Every structure is written in C-alpha cells, then in structure tokens.
GROMACS .gro file of C-alpha atoms in nm:
model
  287
    1UNK     CA    1  -0.016  -0.006   0.005
    2UNK     CA    2   0.111   0.337  -0.074
    3UNK     CA    3   0.160   0.668   0.117
    4UNK     CA    4  -0.091   0.943   0.035
    5UNK     CA    5  -0.169   1.283   0.175
    6UNK     CA    6  -0.516   1.454   0.193
    7UNK     CA    7  -0.501   1.840   0.257
    8UNK     CA    8  -0.815   2.027   0.365
    9UNK     CA    9  -1.045   1.824   0.557
   10UNK     CA   10  -1.384   1.970   0.478
   11UNK     CA   11  -1.678   1.718   0.435
   12UNK     CA   12  -1.528   1.591   0.093
   13UNK     CA   13  -1.152   1.574   0.213
   14UNK     CA   14  -1.270   1.381   0.536
   15UNK     CA   15  -1.450   1.113   0.336
   16UNK     CA   16  -1.182   1.084   0.086
   17UNK     CA   17  -0.905   1.066   0.360
   18UNK     CA   18  -1.107   0.802   0.562
   19UNK     CA   19  -1.152   0.584   0.275
   20UNK     CA   20  -0.784   0.598   0.212
   21UNK     CA   21  -0.717   0.471   0.551
   22UNK     CA   22  -0.976   0.199   0.539
   23UNK     CA   23  -0.814   0.071   0.233
   24UNK     CA   24  -0.483   0.035   0.397
   25UNK     CA   25  -0.314   0.342   0.257
   26UNK     CA   26  -0.076   0.506   0.503
   27UNK     CA   27  -0.269   0.835   0.505
   28UNK     CA   28  -0.096   1.169   0.609
   29UNK     CA   29  -0.365   1.445   0.682
   30UNK     CA   30  -0.346   1.839   0.722
   31UNK     CA   31  -0.620   2.086   0.799
   32UNK     CA   32  -0.596   2.447   0.893
   33UNK     CA   33  -0.805   2.396   1.203
   34UNK     CA   34  -0.709   2.090   1.432
   35UNK     CA   35  -1.036   1.925   1.501
   36UNK     CA   36  -1.070   1.723   1.155
   37UNK     CA   37  -0.727   1.595   1.136
   38UNK     CA   38  -0.741   1.489   1.505
   39UNK     CA   39  -1.070   1.289   1.429
   40UNK     CA   40  -0.885   1.125   1.136
   41UNK     CA   41  -0.577   1.055   1.337
   42UNK     CA   42  -0.817   0.868   1.566
   43UNK     CA   43  -0.915   0.656   1.267
   44UNK     CA   44  -0.565   0.585   1.174
   45UNK     CA   45  -0.419   0.871   0.976
   46UNK     CA   46  -0.107   1.036   1.057
   47UNK     CA   47  -0.166   1.431   1.118
   48UNK     CA   48   0.115   1.647   0.916
   49UNK     CA   49   0.244   1.967   1.127
   50UNK     CA   50   0.237   2.145   0.776
   51UNK     CA   51   0.132   2.158   0.421
   52UNK     CA   52   0.509   2.109   0.338
   53UNK     CA   53   0.537   1.802   0.539
   54UNK     CA   54   0.226   1.660   0.345
   55UNK     CA   55   0.375   1.753   0.037
   56UNK     CA   56   0.657   1.519   0.100
   57UNK     CA   57   0.427   1.231   0.015
   58UNK     CA   58   0.454   1.065  -0.308
   59UNK     CA   59   0.079   1.162  -0.373
   60UNK     CA   60  -0.076   1.459  -0.213
   61UNK     CA   61  -0.429   1.520  -0.272
   62UNK     CA   62  -0.585   1.852  -0.180
   63UNK     CA   63  -0.966   1.942  -0.131
   64UNK     CA   64  -0.966   2.307  -0.066
   65UNK     CA   65  -1.281   2.509  -0.116
   66UNK     CA   66  -1.218   2.753  -0.372
   67UNK     CA   67  -0.940   2.941  -0.594
   68UNK     CA   68  -0.859   3.211  -0.321
   69UNK     CA   69  -0.775   2.918  -0.049
   70UNK     CA   70  -0.578   2.722  -0.313
   71UNK     CA   71  -0.369   3.021  -0.404
   72UNK     CA   72  -0.295   3.109  -0.048
   73UNK     CA   73  -0.202   2.753   0.043
   74UNK     CA   74  -0.007   2.651  -0.259
   75UNK     CA   75   0.105   2.937  -0.483
   76UNK     CA   76   0.151   3.231  -0.261
   77UNK     CA   77   0.302   3.048   0.045
   78UNK     CA   78   0.626   2.921  -0.105
   79UNK     CA   79   0.536   2.558  -0.022
   80UNK     CA   80   0.599   2.423  -0.383
   81UNK     CA   81   0.959   2.468  -0.304
   82UNK     CA   82   0.950   2.246  -0.015
   83UNK     CA   83   0.766   1.945  -0.182
   84UNK     CA   84   0.924   1.592  -0.203
   85UNK     CA   85   1.120   1.514  -0.503
   86UNK     CA   86   0.871   1.371  -0.750
   87UNK     CA   87   0.562   1.454  -0.557
   88UNK     CA   88   0.223   1.435  -0.760
   89UNK     CA   89  -0.032   1.700  -0.634
   90UNK     CA   90  -0.375   1.601  -0.700
   91UNK     CA   91  -0.628   1.889  -0.701
   92UNK     CA   92  -0.965   1.732  -0.625
   93UNK     CA   93  -1.161   2.070  -0.582
   94UNK     CA   94  -1.351   2.268  -0.818
   95UNK     CA   95  -1.131   2.576  -0.938
   96UNK     CA   96  -1.132   2.809  -1.198
   97UNK     CA   97  -0.991   2.719  -1.555
   98UNK     CA   98  -0.788   3.007  -1.533
   99UNK     CA   99  -0.618   2.898  -1.181
  100UNK     CA  100  -0.579   2.565  -1.291
  101UNK     CA  101  -0.348   2.674  -1.590
  102UNK     CA  102  -0.163   2.910  -1.336
  103UNK     CA  103  -0.138   2.592  -1.072
  104UNK     CA  104   0.008   2.364  -1.341
  105UNK     CA  105   0.265   2.615  -1.441
  106UNK     CA  106   0.386   2.677  -1.110
  107UNK     CA  107   0.397   2.320  -1.001
  108UNK     CA  108   0.619   2.257  -1.338
  109UNK     CA  109   0.854   2.544  -1.243
  110UNK     CA  110   0.940   2.372  -0.888
  111UNK     CA  111   0.943   2.012  -1.058
  112UNK     CA  112   0.617   1.896  -0.876
  113UNK     CA  113   0.365   1.699  -1.086
  114UNK     CA  114   0.021   1.867  -1.099
  115UNK     CA  115  -0.339   1.663  -1.198
  116UNK     CA  116  -0.644   1.801  -1.190
  117UNK     CA  117  -0.893   1.563  -1.036
  118UNK     CA  118  -1.227   1.729  -0.964
  119UNK     CA  119  -1.529   1.519  -0.898
  120UNK     CA  120  -1.891   1.435  -0.932
  121UNK     CA  121  -2.068   1.342  -0.626
  122UNK     CA  122  -2.177   1.471  -0.297
  123UNK     CA  123  -2.032   1.400   0.060
  124UNK     CA  124  -2.256   1.079   0.098
  125UNK     CA  125  -2.114   0.956  -0.237
  126UNK     CA  126  -1.754   1.035  -0.119
  127UNK     CA  127  -1.834   0.830   0.199
  128UNK     CA  128  -1.933   0.555  -0.017
  129UNK     CA  129  -1.620   0.558  -0.229
  130UNK     CA  130  -1.860   0.616  -0.542
  131UNK     CA  131  -1.760   0.963  -0.682
  132UNK     CA  132  -1.679   0.997  -1.039
  133UNK     CA  133  -1.309   1.125  -1.095
  134UNK     CA  134  -1.264   1.386  -1.344
  135UNK     CA  135  -0.896   1.375  -1.430
  136UNK     CA  136  -0.641   1.530  -1.644
  137UNK     CA  137  -0.287   1.577  -1.682
  138UNK     CA  138   0.036   1.391  -1.793
  139UNK     CA  139  -0.082   1.037  -1.819
  140UNK     CA  140   0.232   0.896  -1.607
  141UNK     CA  141   0.123   1.140  -1.340
  142UNK     CA  142  -0.251   1.021  -1.365
  143UNK     CA  143  -0.112   0.668  -1.356
  144UNK     CA  144   0.056   0.724  -1.014
  145UNK     CA  145  -0.256   0.844  -0.851
  146UNK     CA  146  -0.498   0.591  -1.028
  147UNK     CA  147  -0.466   0.346  -0.744
  148UNK     CA  148  -0.599   0.625  -0.500
  149UNK     CA  149  -0.864   0.714  -0.739
  150UNK     CA  150  -0.958   0.345  -0.754
  151UNK     CA  151  -1.029   0.361  -0.390
  152UNK     CA  152  -1.239   0.720  -0.364
  153UNK     CA  153  -1.412   0.650  -0.703
  154UNK     CA  154  -1.646   0.432  -0.906
  155UNK     CA  155  -1.488   0.545  -1.221
  156UNK     CA  156  -1.214   0.763  -1.339
  157UNK     CA  157  -1.281   0.975  -1.660
  158UNK     CA  158  -0.924   1.041  -1.828
  159UNK     CA  159  -1.016   1.373  -1.984
  160UNK     CA  160  -0.698   1.494  -2.157
  161UNK     CA  161  -0.315   1.565  -2.073
  162UNK     CA  162  -0.387   1.927  -1.983
  163UNK     CA  163  -0.518   1.991  -1.637
  164UNK     CA  164  -0.747   2.261  -1.743
  165UNK     CA  165  -0.940   2.014  -1.954
  166UNK     CA  166  -1.080   1.837  -1.617
  167UNK     CA  167  -1.154   2.174  -1.451
  168UNK     CA  168  -1.345   2.273  -1.786
  169UNK     CA  169  -1.557   1.965  -1.758
  170UNK     CA  170  -1.652   2.001  -1.416
  171UNK     CA  171  -1.736   2.361  -1.399
  172UNK     CA  172  -1.960   2.274  -1.713
  173UNK     CA  173  -2.106   1.969  -1.531
  174UNK     CA  174  -2.241   2.219  -1.237
  175UNK     CA  175  -2.352   2.457  -1.495
  176UNK     CA  176  -2.591   2.183  -1.644
  177UNK     CA  177  -2.707   2.113  -1.311
  178UNK     CA  178  -2.785   2.468  -1.256
  179UNK     CA  179  -2.981   2.499  -1.563
  180UNK     CA  180  -3.169   2.173  -1.452
  181UNK     CA  181  -3.267   2.332  -1.142
  182UNK     CA  182  -3.398   2.639  -1.309
  183UNK     CA  183  -3.600   2.441  -1.569
  184UNK     CA  184  -3.740   2.211  -1.294
  185UNK     CA  185  -3.866   2.513  -1.082
  186UNK     CA  186  -4.026   2.674  -1.404
  187UNK     CA  187  -4.207   2.339  -1.468
  188UNK     CA  188  -4.325   2.286  -1.113
  189UNK     CA  189  -4.448   2.628  -1.073
  190UNK     CA  190  -4.659   2.586  -1.379
  191UNK     CA  191  -4.800   2.252  -1.279
  192UNK     CA  192  -4.856   2.380  -0.934
  193UNK     CA  193  -5.065   2.680  -1.081
  194UNK     CA  194  -5.266   2.420  -1.301
  195UNK     CA  195  -5.358   2.222  -0.984
  196UNK     CA  196  -5.110   1.923  -0.994
  197UNK     CA  197  -4.941   1.799  -0.685
  198UNK     CA  198  -4.592   1.893  -0.707
  199UNK     CA  199  -4.439   1.563  -0.573
  200UNK     CA  200  -4.649   1.340  -0.787
  201UNK     CA  201  -4.565   1.571  -1.116
  202UNK     CA  202  -4.198   1.533  -1.011
  203UNK     CA  203  -4.218   1.163  -0.966
  204UNK     CA  204  -4.417   1.132  -1.323
  205UNK     CA  205  -4.079   1.312  -1.473
  206UNK     CA  206  -3.829   1.133  -1.307
  207UNK     CA  207  -3.975   0.770  -1.355
  208UNK     CA  208  -4.036   0.854  -1.726
  209UNK     CA  209  -3.855   1.130  -1.929
  210UNK     CA  210  -3.595   1.214  -1.706
  211UNK     CA  211  -3.456   0.961  -1.465
  212UNK     CA  212  -3.143   1.007  -1.247
  213UNK     CA  213  -3.024   1.182  -0.939
  214UNK     CA  214  -2.991   1.532  -1.054
  215UNK     CA  215  -3.371   1.540  -1.154
  216UNK     CA  216  -3.513   1.332  -0.885
  217UNK     CA  217  -3.284   1.465  -0.608
  218UNK     CA  218  -3.343   1.851  -0.686
  219UNK     CA  219  -3.696   1.791  -0.841
  220UNK     CA  220  -3.777   1.645  -0.464
  221UNK     CA  221  -3.639   1.945  -0.311
  222UNK     CA  222  -3.816   2.184  -0.512
  223UNK     CA  223  -4.155   2.004  -0.497
  224UNK     CA  224  -4.111   1.982  -0.092
  225UNK     CA  225  -3.962   2.324  -0.082
  226UNK     CA  226  -3.700   2.173   0.143
  227UNK     CA  227  -3.375   2.334   0.101
  228UNK     CA  228  -3.218   2.252   0.439
  229UNK     CA  229  -2.975   2.115   0.527
  230UNK     CA  230  -2.777   2.230   0.222
  231UNK     CA  231  -2.572   1.951   0.021
  232UNK     CA  232  -2.412   2.243  -0.199
  233UNK     CA  233  -2.518   2.582  -0.119
  234UNK     CA  234  -2.649   2.869  -0.333
  235UNK     CA  235  -2.378   3.061  -0.273
  236UNK     CA  236  -2.105   2.766  -0.394
  237UNK     CA  237  -2.357   2.735  -0.695
  238UNK     CA  238  -2.335   3.116  -0.775
  239UNK     CA  239  -1.937   3.059  -0.745
  240UNK     CA  240  -1.950   2.773  -0.995
  241UNK     CA  241  -2.185   2.924  -1.239
  242UNK     CA  242  -1.946   3.223  -1.245
  243UNK     CA  243  -1.650   2.979  -1.322
  244UNK     CA  244  -1.849   2.853  -1.604
  245UNK     CA  245  -1.933   3.167  -1.739
  246UNK     CA  246  -1.566   3.285  -1.701
  247UNK     CA  247  -1.443   2.960  -1.904
  248UNK     CA  248  -1.672   3.001  -2.192
  249UNK     CA  249  -1.582   3.374  -2.219
  250UNK     CA  250  -1.217   3.301  -2.221
  251UNK     CA  251  -1.314   3.064  -2.501
  252UNK     CA  252  -1.544   3.336  -2.694
  253UNK     CA  253  -1.843   3.099  -2.668
  254UNK     CA  254  -2.176   3.244  -2.526
  255UNK     CA  255  -2.390   3.094  -2.264
  256UNK     CA  256  -2.717   3.251  -2.266
  257UNK     CA  257  -2.885   3.032  -2.010
  258UNK     CA  258  -2.583   3.128  -1.791
  259UNK     CA  259  -2.647   3.494  -1.827
  260UNK     CA  260  -3.005   3.450  -1.726
  261UNK     CA  261  -2.902   3.221  -1.431
  262UNK     CA  262  -2.662   3.488  -1.316
  263UNK     CA  263  -2.940   3.698  -1.216
  264UNK     CA  264  -3.154   3.430  -1.057
  265UNK     CA  265  -2.879   3.350  -0.809
  266UNK     CA  266  -2.826   3.669  -0.745
  267UNK     CA  267  -3.165   3.740  -0.646
  268UNK     CA  268  -3.174   3.444  -0.448
  269UNK     CA  269  -2.869   3.551  -0.237
  270UNK     CA  270  -3.043   3.900  -0.199
  271UNK     CA  271  -3.335   3.696  -0.064
  272UNK     CA  272  -3.130   3.543   0.193
  273UNK     CA  273  -3.079   3.187   0.036
  274UNK     CA  274  -2.702   3.199   0.077
  275UNK     CA  275  -2.670   2.889   0.295
  276UNK     CA  276  -2.966   2.707   0.140
  277UNK     CA  277  -2.929   2.412  -0.082
  278UNK     CA  278  -2.885   2.603  -0.452
  279UNK     CA  279  -3.230   2.397  -0.546
  280UNK     CA  280  -3.350   2.706  -0.353
  281UNK     CA  281  -3.310   2.931  -0.669
  282UNK     CA  282  -3.634   2.757  -0.774
  283UNK     CA  283  -3.817   2.993  -0.534
  284UNK     CA  284  -3.756   3.276  -0.754
  285UNK     CA  285  -4.009   3.132  -0.992
  286UNK     CA  286  -4.367   3.264  -0.872
  287UNK     CA  287  -4.553   2.957  -0.704
   0.00000   0.00000   0.00000
C-alpha cells in the first residue's frame, strides 16, 4: 500500500481520507483547524504538522474550498519549493480554469507534478467511495494517482493531458445542474398553478422522461420546498456558475442561459438564500 496525503478536511476531504485509511494506505492529513485532523488521526491517519510535510508524500490530494484558498495555500506560500522530489499533487477541488493553468505552470516550475481531478458526487457519495473522478494531466502522473482514485471513486474519466481540461468539464457539469434546477422550478410552478400535486408531478417526470439523481434529487427538494440542510449551497452554486461563464468567455463562446441564471442566483442571494441548497433558486419562480 502506498503513502498518500490529503490536504483540506472539509466534508469531502474527510470522506476521501477516511476511505484511503480504510483501504490500508498510509494516509497523512493536514487541515487549517485541528479538529478534523485529530478525528482522522484517531481513525488511523497520521497528522502532518504543515502543508510542506504533507507534500513530501509521493501523492498528495488537496480538497480546498475555492481559488482563494488554493492560491493562499500553494501558490503564494512558497510551499511548492519544499515539496518532496517527484511528488504528484492532485487537486480534487473545483477551481477556475484560469487558476488550473496557473497552478500547472507553478508546479512545473518547481518540479512538482500536477493533476486536476475534480469529482462529481456529494459527501454521501464520497463516503461510499463512489465518486466519479474527472482526471487530466500527464498520463504518467495520472497513473501514479490511479490506485487512490480506485479507492475513492466508482470510475475515473481521463479527459486529456492538460489539467484545465478536467476543470472545464467540472464547471460545465455544474453549469448544467444549475440549468436543470431552473427548468425544474419553472415546470413545477406551472404544474402547481394548474392544480397538479408537485411531488407526484416530479415523480412522473423522473420515472419516465428524466430518470437520474439530478432530476429526482433536486426535483424532490423543489416539490417539497425543502432546502436545508444544504448539500451544496446557493453561494457555492453562484461561484461555480461564475467559473463556467468565465471559462466560456475565455473561449469566446456565449452561454445565454448562464447570463439569465446569474441574475436568478443574485436574486436568491439577496433574498437570504445563501446557506440554502442551491435548489432554492427555484423559489425565484412565482408559485
């Protein structure tokens, strides 16, 4: 079994680290606050004293919240100069395509491998070791990370040799979820106005035309108007929508639905929905 680090122990990072420990890998963990690292230490992980120590592992995953956290931790801190020889850094978080390019260049300048590997799946899916891993980077580096991907995921999708290819796929996937939430909210509002039972209507749609976890999961939330606890908050959804719009603009490709959705998200945030599940944007549709 190999040695691997996990940097950033939010819900997703904890689930990934715990599965690596259970699979028998020597797992080193680091988090800005001590609590999650101490919890995993009790489960059998080894707690690193610093990010630099974690980066001395042959493969190090990071699961940080956004571009700012990643930049502060890895790009502005000088920590890459302290990484172990031949370390592969696997970024499993959702970051902007522009940051992904910058990160790949910075890692290459310090002789550190960089693989982008964002995932599809919420924390419960991560806990079950059933994530879909979207991996891109040098194939040899991806090969080195693959034994760990096999532990945390149901399937690894190899999307290309440039890390930003994985970041692009991830933000576009989240963009399509946002589009689905908006369309579900519109359809449910019309059906409800016509006198239909919203839960039965969603069950009809998801049992026939639109099977799958996105329509059924978000459709149920919208029908029941139940947005807490949030699996993915409205404020994070707005962030990821911005990343998709930014990626498209960089390629001079319009996203007309995205421009509309930006206004919907902004109104939802103004209405105090920041901590609700992002399915709550459906409440901007009159019902």
